[in-house]
Amino acid sequence: MRALIVDQPGALRAGQVPDPVAGPDEVVVRVDACGICGTDLHILAGEFPPAPYPLVPGHEFAGRIAAVGPKVTGLDEGQRVAVDPSLFCGHCAACRSGRGNLCESWGATGDTVNGAFAELVAVPAANAYALPDNVSSSAGALVEPLSCAVHGVRRLGPVLGESVLLVGAGTMGLLLQQLVQAAGASRVVVVDRNTERLATAAGLGATAVTTSVGELNGEKFDAAVDVTGVPSAIEGALSAVCRGGRLLVFGVAAADALINVSPFRVYNDEISIVGSMAVLNSYGAALELVASGQISVDSLVTAAYSLDEYEQAFTAVRSGEGIKTQIVPTGK
């Protein structure tokens, strides 16, 4: 089958790899759509330590079941599914305490094992969620990023009646925006340098949008979320947190990135700084939010490319063009 392969950091190509075979508890999915995520860019750049090479990346995906392992029940060939890429060991201390996303042997389809920038991918059957008829495969591929956002908002805590600052209006920022609005935030301000993305944020109901934290004239927020992973942006988000407020570090930074934090301010203002790592018991909830129409995802997909058009696709993502770019391995 054809796939995109990262042979080593900086080296991405389209080529042939062996067809996957379904293990006893696995299904093979024929991929209809797979989103390009910031983590994929980190993997390509060699900035995501868990990733081995060579690797077929791609972890935001949906498609149709092409083969079913002999022990699998409840799933059939031809059925459309979206897939939680999470791979937890199940027996380390983190897994046994219900925090599998912090698994000592953490893995994910497309991050640590071959993923869905390919015509076919093998996944645990337990991770495949049937898609209802009203959810397209393109929208189904956005369930994974939404599930990360759901976990992030759970980490942030209740925002009912609170003011929230979101720094970054890419796919994740726009999903987080919708979630905090649905959770009752009284004021939601979105920051991004991309004015087209800010227009989308405004259309989704943001109270205000701006191109920099500096333009907020010292306004403070009960909660701030960095969705960029850029150290200067994280520092800007933290500077806008009010006394007693909290910062969620959601964006993926390079492993060696550092930020400047005043420990006195954290102490004196009782600032809470929390992180959010991937997916944790949030995939099913995210699918329900999409299926019910409570969270809008279709408008976020702005481009789709074939496997052979991967260079154009990754160039578009790096340049900030559009919002969500997807690879369509089996043809547009």
CSV table of C-alpha atoms in Angstrom, one decimal:
chain,number,residue,atom,x,y,z
A,1,MET,CA,0.0,0.0,0.0
A,2,ARG,CA,1.0,3.7,-0.3
A,3,ALA,CA,1.8,5.8,2.7
A,4,LEU,CA,3.8,8.8,3.8
A,5,ILE,CA,7.0,7.8,5.5
A,6,VAL,CA,9.3,9.8,7.7
A,7,ASP,CA,12.6,8.0,7.3
A,8,GLN,CA,14.4,10.3,9.7
A,9,PRO,CA,13.8,13.9,10.9
A,10,GLY,CA,13.4,16.2,8.0
A,11,ALA,CA,12.9,13.4,5.4
A,12,LEU,CA,9.3,12.8,4.4
A,13,ARG,CA,8.3,10.8,1.3
A,14,ALA,CA,5.4,9.0,-0.3
A,15,GLY,CA,6.2,5.3,-0.9
A,16,GLN,CA,5.2,1.7,-0.6
A,17,VAL,CA,4.9,-0.1,2.8
A,18,PRO,CA,3.5,-3.6,3.5
A,19,ASP,CA,-0.2,-3.9,4.0
A,20,PRO,CA,-1.1,-4.2,7.7
A,21,VAL,CA,-2.7,-7.4,9.0
A,22,ALA,CA,-5.4,-7.3,11.7
A,23,GLY,CA,-4.2,-9.0,14.9
A,24,PRO,CA,-6.7,-11.0,17.0
A,25,ASP,CA,-8.2,-7.9,18.7
A,26,GLU,CA,-7.6,-5.4,15.9
A,27,VAL,CA,-9.3,-4.1,12.8
A,28,VAL,CA,-7.7,-2.7,9.7
A,29,VAL,CA,-9.2,0.6,8.6
A,30,ARG,CA,-9.2,2.0,5.0
A,31,VAL,CA,-8.5,5.6,5.7
A,32,ASP,CA,-10.9,8.2,4.2
A,33,ALA,CA,-9.4,11.3,5.9
A,34,CYS,CA,-6.5,12.1,8.2
A,35,GLY,CA,-5.8,15.6,9.5
A,36,ILE,CA,-2.3,17.1,9.7
A,37,CYS,CA,-1.6,18.1,13.3
A,38,GLY,CA,1.1,20.2,14.9
A,39,THR,CA,2.4,17.1,16.4
A,40,ASP,CA,3.1,15.7,12.9
A,41,LEU,CA,5.2,18.7,12.2
A,42,HIS,CA,7.2,18.1,15.5
A,43,ILE,CA,7.6,14.4,14.4
A,44,LEU,CA,8.9,15.5,11.0
A,45,ALA,CA,11.3,17.9,12.6
A,46,GLY,CA,12.6,15.4,15.2
A,47,GLU,CA,11.1,17.4,18.1
A,48,PHE,CA,8.8,14.7,19.4
A,49,PRO,CA,10.9,12.3,21.6
A,50,PRO,CA,8.6,9.3,21.7
A,51,ALA,CA,8.6,9.0,17.8
A,52,PRO,CA,10.7,6.2,16.3
A,53,TYR,CA,12.0,6.3,12.7
A,54,PRO,CA,11.1,5.3,10.1
A,55,LEU,CA,7.4,6.1,10.9
A,56,VAL,CA,4.2,6.5,9.0
A,57,PRO,CA,2.6,9.4,10.9
A,58,GLY,CA,-1.1,10.5,11.1
A,59,HIS,CA,-3.3,10.2,14.2
A,60,GLU,CA,-6.5,12.2,13.4
A,61,PHE,CA,-8.4,9.8,11.2
A,62,ALA,CA,-11.6,8.1,10.1
A,63,GLY,CA,-12.5,5.5,7.5
A,64,ARG,CA,-14.1,2.1,6.8
A,65,ILE,CA,-13.2,-1.2,8.3
A,66,ALA,CA,-11.4,-3.3,5.7
A,67,ALA,CA,-10.6,-6.4,7.9
A,68,VAL,CA,-11.6,-7.7,11.3
A,69,GLY,CA,-9.5,-9.7,13.7
A,70,PRO,CA,-10.8,-13.2,14.8
A,71,LYS,CA,-11.6,-12.1,18.4
A,72,VAL,CA,-13.3,-8.9,17.4
A,73,THR,CA,-17.1,-8.6,18.0
A,74,GLY,CA,-19.4,-5.7,17.4
A,75,LEU,CA,-17.6,-4.3,14.4
A,76,ASP,CA,-18.0,-5.3,10.7
A,77,GLU,CA,-16.2,-4.9,7.5
A,78,GLY,CA,-17.5,-1.8,5.6
A,79,GLN,CA,-18.5,0.0,8.8
A,80,ARG,CA,-17.4,3.6,9.1
A,81,VAL,CA,-15.4,4.4,12.2
A,82,ALA,CA,-13.3,7.1,13.8
A,83,VAL,CA,-10.3,6.0,15.9
A,84,ASP,CA,-8.9,7.0,19.2
A,85,PRO,CA,-5.1,6.7,18.6
A,86,SER,CA,-4.2,6.2,22.3
A,87,LEU,CA,-2.1,3.2,23.2
A,88,PHE,CA,-1.8,2.6,26.9
A,89,CYS,CA,0.0,-0.4,28.6
A,90,GLY,CA,-2.8,-0.8,31.2
A,91,HIS,CA,-0.6,-2.0,34.0
A,92,CYS,CA,1.8,0.9,35.0
A,93,ALA,CA,1.0,3.1,38.0
A,94,ALA,CA,-0.5,5.8,35.9
A,95,CYS,CA,-2.7,3.4,34.0
A,96,ARG,CA,-3.9,1.7,37.2
A,97,SER,CA,-4.7,5.1,38.7
A,98,GLY,CA,-6.9,6.0,35.7
A,99,ARG,CA,-4.4,8.3,34.0
A,100,GLY,CA,-3.5,6.3,30.9
A,101,ASN,CA,-2.5,9.4,29.0
A,102,LEU,CA,0.5,9.5,31.4
A,103,CYS,CA,1.3,5.9,30.8
A,104,GLU,CA,5.0,5.0,31.4
A,105,SER,CA,4.9,3.3,28.0
A,106,TRP,CA,2.7,5.8,26.3
A,107,GLY,CA,2.1,5.3,22.7
A,108,ALA,CA,-0.3,6.4,19.9
A,109,THR,CA,-1.1,5.3,16.4
A,110,GLY,CA,0.8,7.7,14.1
A,111,ASP,CA,3.0,8.9,16.9
A,112,THR,CA,4.9,5.8,18.1
A,113,VAL,CA,3.6,3.2,15.7
A,114,ASN,CA,2.6,3.5,12.0
A,115,GLY,CA,-0.4,5.7,11.5
A,116,ALA,CA,-3.0,6.9,9.0
A,117,PHE,CA,-1.2,8.9,6.4
A,118,ALA,CA,-1.7,5.6,4.5
A,119,GLU,CA,-4.3,3.7,2.6
A,120,LEU,CA,-4.7,1.2,5.5
A,121,VAL,CA,-3.9,1.2,9.2
A,122,ALA,CA,-4.3,-1.5,11.9
A,123,VAL,CA,-5.7,-0.4,15.2
A,124,PRO,CA,-7.1,-2.0,18.4
A,125,ALA,CA,-10.8,-2.7,17.8
A,126,ALA,CA,-11.5,-1.2,21.3
A,127,ASN,CA,-10.3,2.2,19.9
A,128,ALA,CA,-12.7,2.2,16.9
A,129,TYR,CA,-15.9,4.2,17.3
A,130,ALA,CA,-18.8,3.7,14.9
A,131,LEU,CA,-19.7,6.9,13.1
A,132,PRO,CA,-23.3,7.8,12.8
A,133,ASP,CA,-24.7,8.5,9.3
A,134,ASN,CA,-24.8,12.2,9.9
A,135,VAL,CA,-21.1,12.5,10.6
A,136,SER,CA,-18.9,12.5,7.5
A,137,SER,CA,-15.5,10.8,7.6
A,138,SER,CA,-13.9,14.3,7.2
A,139,ALA,CA,-15.7,15.4,10.4
A,140,GLY,CA,-14.9,12.0,12.0
A,141,ALA,CA,-11.2,12.7,11.6
A,142,LEU,CA,-11.7,15.8,13.8
A,143,VAL,CA,-13.1,13.8,16.7
A,144,GLU,CA,-9.5,13.1,17.9
A,145,PRO,CA,-8.5,16.8,18.2
A,146,LEU,CA,-11.8,17.6,19.8
A,147,SER,CA,-11.2,14.8,22.3
A,148,CYS,CA,-7.9,16.4,23.2
A,149,ALA,CA,-9.8,19.7,23.6
A,150,VAL,CA,-12.4,18.0,25.8
A,151,HIS,CA,-9.7,16.7,28.1
A,152,GLY,CA,-8.0,20.1,28.1
A,153,VAL,CA,-11.2,21.9,29.3
A,154,ARG,CA,-11.6,19.2,32.0
A,155,ARG,CA,-8.1,20.0,33.2
A,156,LEU,CA,-8.8,23.8,33.1
A,157,GLY,CA,-11.8,23.3,35.3
A,158,PRO,CA,-15.2,25.0,35.4
A,159,VAL,CA,-15.4,28.3,33.5
A,160,LEU,CA,-19.1,29.1,34.1
A,161,GLY,CA,-19.4,32.9,34.4
A,162,GLU,CA,-15.6,33.4,33.9
A,163,SER,CA,-13.5,35.3,31.4
A,164,VAL,CA,-11.2,33.1,29.3
A,165,LEU,CA,-8.3,34.1,27.0
A,166,LEU,CA,-7.3,31.7,24.2
A,167,VAL,CA,-4.0,32.3,22.5
A,168,GLY,CA,-4.0,30.6,19.1
A,169,ALA,CA,-6.9,30.3,16.7
A,170,GLY,CA,-5.9,27.2,14.7
A,171,THR,CA,-8.1,24.1,14.8
A,172,MET,CA,-7.4,23.4,18.5
A,173,GLY,CA,-8.0,27.0,19.5
A,174,LEU,CA,-11.3,27.1,17.7
A,175,LEU,CA,-12.5,23.8,19.2
A,176,LEU,CA,-11.5,25.0,22.7
A,177,GLN,CA,-13.3,28.2,22.1
A,178,GLN,CA,-16.5,26.4,21.3
A,179,LEU,CA,-16.1,24.2,24.4
A,180,VAL,CA,-15.6,27.0,26.9
A,181,GLN,CA,-18.4,28.9,25.3
A,182,ALA,CA,-20.7,25.9,25.7
A,183,ALA,CA,-19.5,25.6,29.3
A,184,GLY,CA,-20.8,29.0,30.1
A,185,ALA,CA,-17.7,31.3,30.0
A,186,SER,CA,-19.0,34.9,30.2
A,187,ARG,CA,-16.2,36.4,28.0
A,188,VAL,CA,-14.0,34.6,25.5
A,189,VAL,CA,-11.2,36.6,23.8
A,190,VAL,CA,-9.1,34.9,21.1
A,191,VAL,CA,-5.6,36.0,20.0
A,192,ASP,CA,-3.9,35.1,16.8
A,193,ARG,CA,-1.7,36.8,14.2
A,194,ASN,CA,-3.8,35.2,11.4
A,195,THR,CA,-6.7,37.6,10.7
A,196,GLU,CA,-8.6,35.0,8.7
A,197,ARG,CA,-8.6,32.7,11.7
A,198,LEU,CA,-9.7,35.5,13.9
A,199,ALA,CA,-12.6,36.1,11.6
A,200,THR,CA,-13.6,32.4,12.0
A,201,ALA,CA,-13.3,32.8,15.8
A,202,ALA,CA,-15.6,35.9,15.7
A,203,GLY,CA,-18.1,33.9,13.6
A,204,LEU,CA,-18.1,31.2,16.2
A,205,GLY,CA,-19.1,33.6,18.9
A,206,ALA,CA,-15.9,35.0,20.4
A,207,THR,CA,-16.5,38.1,22.5
A,208,ALA,CA,-13.5,39.8,21.0
A,209,VAL,CA,-10.5,39.0,18.8
A,210,THR,CA,-7.1,40.6,18.6
A,211,THR,CA,-3.7,40.0,17.0
A,212,SER,CA,-1.7,40.2,20.3
A,213,VAL,CA,-2.0,40.1,24.0
A,214,GLY,CA,-0.4,43.5,24.1
A,215,GLU,CA,-3.5,45.0,22.4
A,216,LEU,CA,-5.7,44.0,25.4
A,217,ASN,CA,-4.4,47.0,27.4
A,218,GLY,CA,-3.7,45.1,30.5
A,219,GLU,CA,-7.0,43.2,30.7
A,220,LYS,CA,-6.9,40.2,33.0
A,221,PHE,CA,-8.7,36.9,32.7
A,222,ASP,CA,-9.8,34.2,35.1
A,223,ALA,CA,-8.3,31.6,32.9
A,224,ALA,CA,-5.9,31.6,29.9
A,225,VAL,CA,-5.1,28.8,27.5
A,226,ASP,CA,-2.0,28.7,25.3
A,227,VAL,CA,-2.7,26.7,22.2
A,228,THR,CA,0.5,27.5,20.3
A,229,GLY,CA,3.3,25.9,22.2
A,230,VAL,CA,5.4,29.0,21.5
A,231,PRO,CA,7.3,30.1,24.6
A,232,SER,CA,6.7,33.8,24.1
A,233,ALA,CA,3.0,33.2,23.5
A,234,ILE,CA,2.8,31.1,26.7
A,235,GLU,CA,4.5,33.9,28.6
A,236,GLY,CA,2.0,36.4,27.1
A,237,ALA,CA,-0.9,34.2,28.2
A,238,LEU,CA,0.4,33.9,31.7
A,239,SER,CA,0.8,37.7,31.9
A,240,ALA,CA,-2.9,38.1,31.3
A,241,VAL,CA,-4.0,35.8,34.1
A,242,CYS,CA,-5.6,37.6,37.0
A,243,ARG,CA,-4.8,37.0,40.7
A,244,GLY,CA,-6.1,33.6,41.7
A,245,GLY,CA,-6.4,32.6,38.0
A,246,ARG,CA,-5.1,29.7,36.1
A,247,LEU,CA,-3.1,29.0,32.9
A,248,LEU,CA,-3.6,25.9,30.8
A,249,VAL,CA,-0.5,24.9,28.7
A,250,PHE,CA,-2.2,23.1,25.9
A,251,GLY,CA,0.0,23.7,22.8
A,252,VAL,CA,2.9,21.3,22.1
A,253,ALA,CA,6.3,23.0,22.6
A,254,ALA,CA,9.6,21.6,21.6
A,255,ALA,CA,10.9,19.2,24.3
A,256,ASP,CA,13.8,21.6,25.2
A,257,ALA,CA,11.7,24.8,25.2
A,258,LEU,CA,11.8,27.0,28.3
A,259,ILE,CA,9.6,29.9,29.6
A,260,ASN,CA,10.3,32.6,32.1
A,261,VAL,CA,8.0,32.4,35.1
A,262,SER,CA,8.0,34.5,38.3
A,263,PRO,CA,7.8,32.1,41.1
A,264,PHE,CA,6.9,35.0,43.4
A,265,ARG,CA,3.9,35.9,41.3
A,266,VAL,CA,2.8,32.2,41.2
A,267,TYR,CA,3.0,32.2,45.0
A,268,ASN,CA,1.7,35.6,45.7
A,269,ASP,CA,-1.2,35.6,43.2
A,270,GLU,CA,-2.0,31.9,43.7
A,271,ILE,CA,-1.7,31.2,40.0
A,272,SER,CA,-2.4,27.6,38.9
A,273,ILE,CA,-0.4,26.3,35.9
A,274,VAL,CA,-1.7,23.0,34.5
A,275,GLY,CA,-0.9,21.0,31.4
A,276,SER,CA,-3.1,18.8,29.2
A,277,MET,CA,-1.7,15.8,27.5
A,278,ALA,CA,-3.6,14.2,24.6
A,279,VAL,CA,-6.7,12.1,25.2
A,280,LEU,CA,-8.1,10.6,28.4
A,281,ASN,CA,-11.6,9.1,28.5
A,282,SER,CA,-12.7,11.9,26.2
A,283,TYR,CA,-13.1,10.4,22.8
A,284,GLY,CA,-16.6,9.1,23.2
A,285,ALA,CA,-17.7,12.5,24.6
A,286,ALA,CA,-16.1,14.3,21.7
A,287,LEU,CA,-18.0,12.1,19.2
A,288,GLU,CA,-21.3,12.8,20.9
A,289,LEU,CA,-20.6,16.5,20.7
A,290,VAL,CA,-20.0,16.3,17.0
A,291,ALA,CA,-22.9,13.9,16.3
A,292,SER,CA,-25.3,16.2,18.2
A,293,GLY,CA,-24.1,19.3,16.4
A,294,GLN,CA,-23.2,21.0,19.7
A,295,ILE,CA,-19.6,21.5,18.3
A,296,SER,CA,-19.1,22.6,14.7
A,297,VAL,CA,-16.3,20.9,12.9
A,298,ASP,CA,-17.2,20.7,9.2
A,299,SER,CA,-16.3,24.4,8.6
A,300,LEU,CA,-12.9,23.9,10.1
A,301,VAL,CA,-11.7,21.6,7.2
A,302,THR,CA,-10.4,24.0,4.6
A,303,ALA,CA,-8.3,21.8,2.4
A,304,ALA,CA,-7.8,18.1,1.4
A,305,TYR,CA,-4.8,16.6,-0.5
A,306,SER,CA,-3.9,13.2,-1.9
A,307,LEU,CA,-0.9,11.3,-0.7
A,308,ASP,CA,1.0,12.5,-3.8
A,309,GLU,CA,0.2,16.1,-2.9
A,310,TYR,CA,1.8,15.8,0.6
A,311,GLU,CA,4.4,18.5,-0.1
A,312,GLN,CA,1.7,21.1,-0.9
A,313,ALA,CA,-0.3,19.9,2.1
A,314,PHE,CA,2.5,20.4,4.6
A,315,THR,CA,3.6,23.7,3.0
A,316,ALA,CA,0.0,24.9,3.5
A,317,VAL,CA,0.0,23.9,7.2
A,318,ARG,CA,3.4,25.5,7.9
A,319,SER,CA,2.4,28.7,6.3
A,320,GLY,CA,-0.8,28.9,8.4
A,321,GLU,CA,-3.0,28.7,5.3
A,322,GLY,CA,-6.6,27.7,6.1
A,323,ILE,CA,-7.5,26.0,9.3
A,324,LYS,CA,-7.5,22.1,9.2
A,325,THR,CA,-5.7,20.4,6.3
A,326,GLN,CA,-6.4,16.7,5.7
A,327,ILE,CA,-4.8,14.0,3.7
A,328,VAL,CA,-7.2,11.8,1.8
A,329,PRO,CA,-5.2,8.6,1.2
A,330,THR,CA,-7.7,6.7,-0.9
A,331,GLY,CA,-8.5,9.6,-3.3
A,332,LYS,CA,-10.5,12.9,-3.3
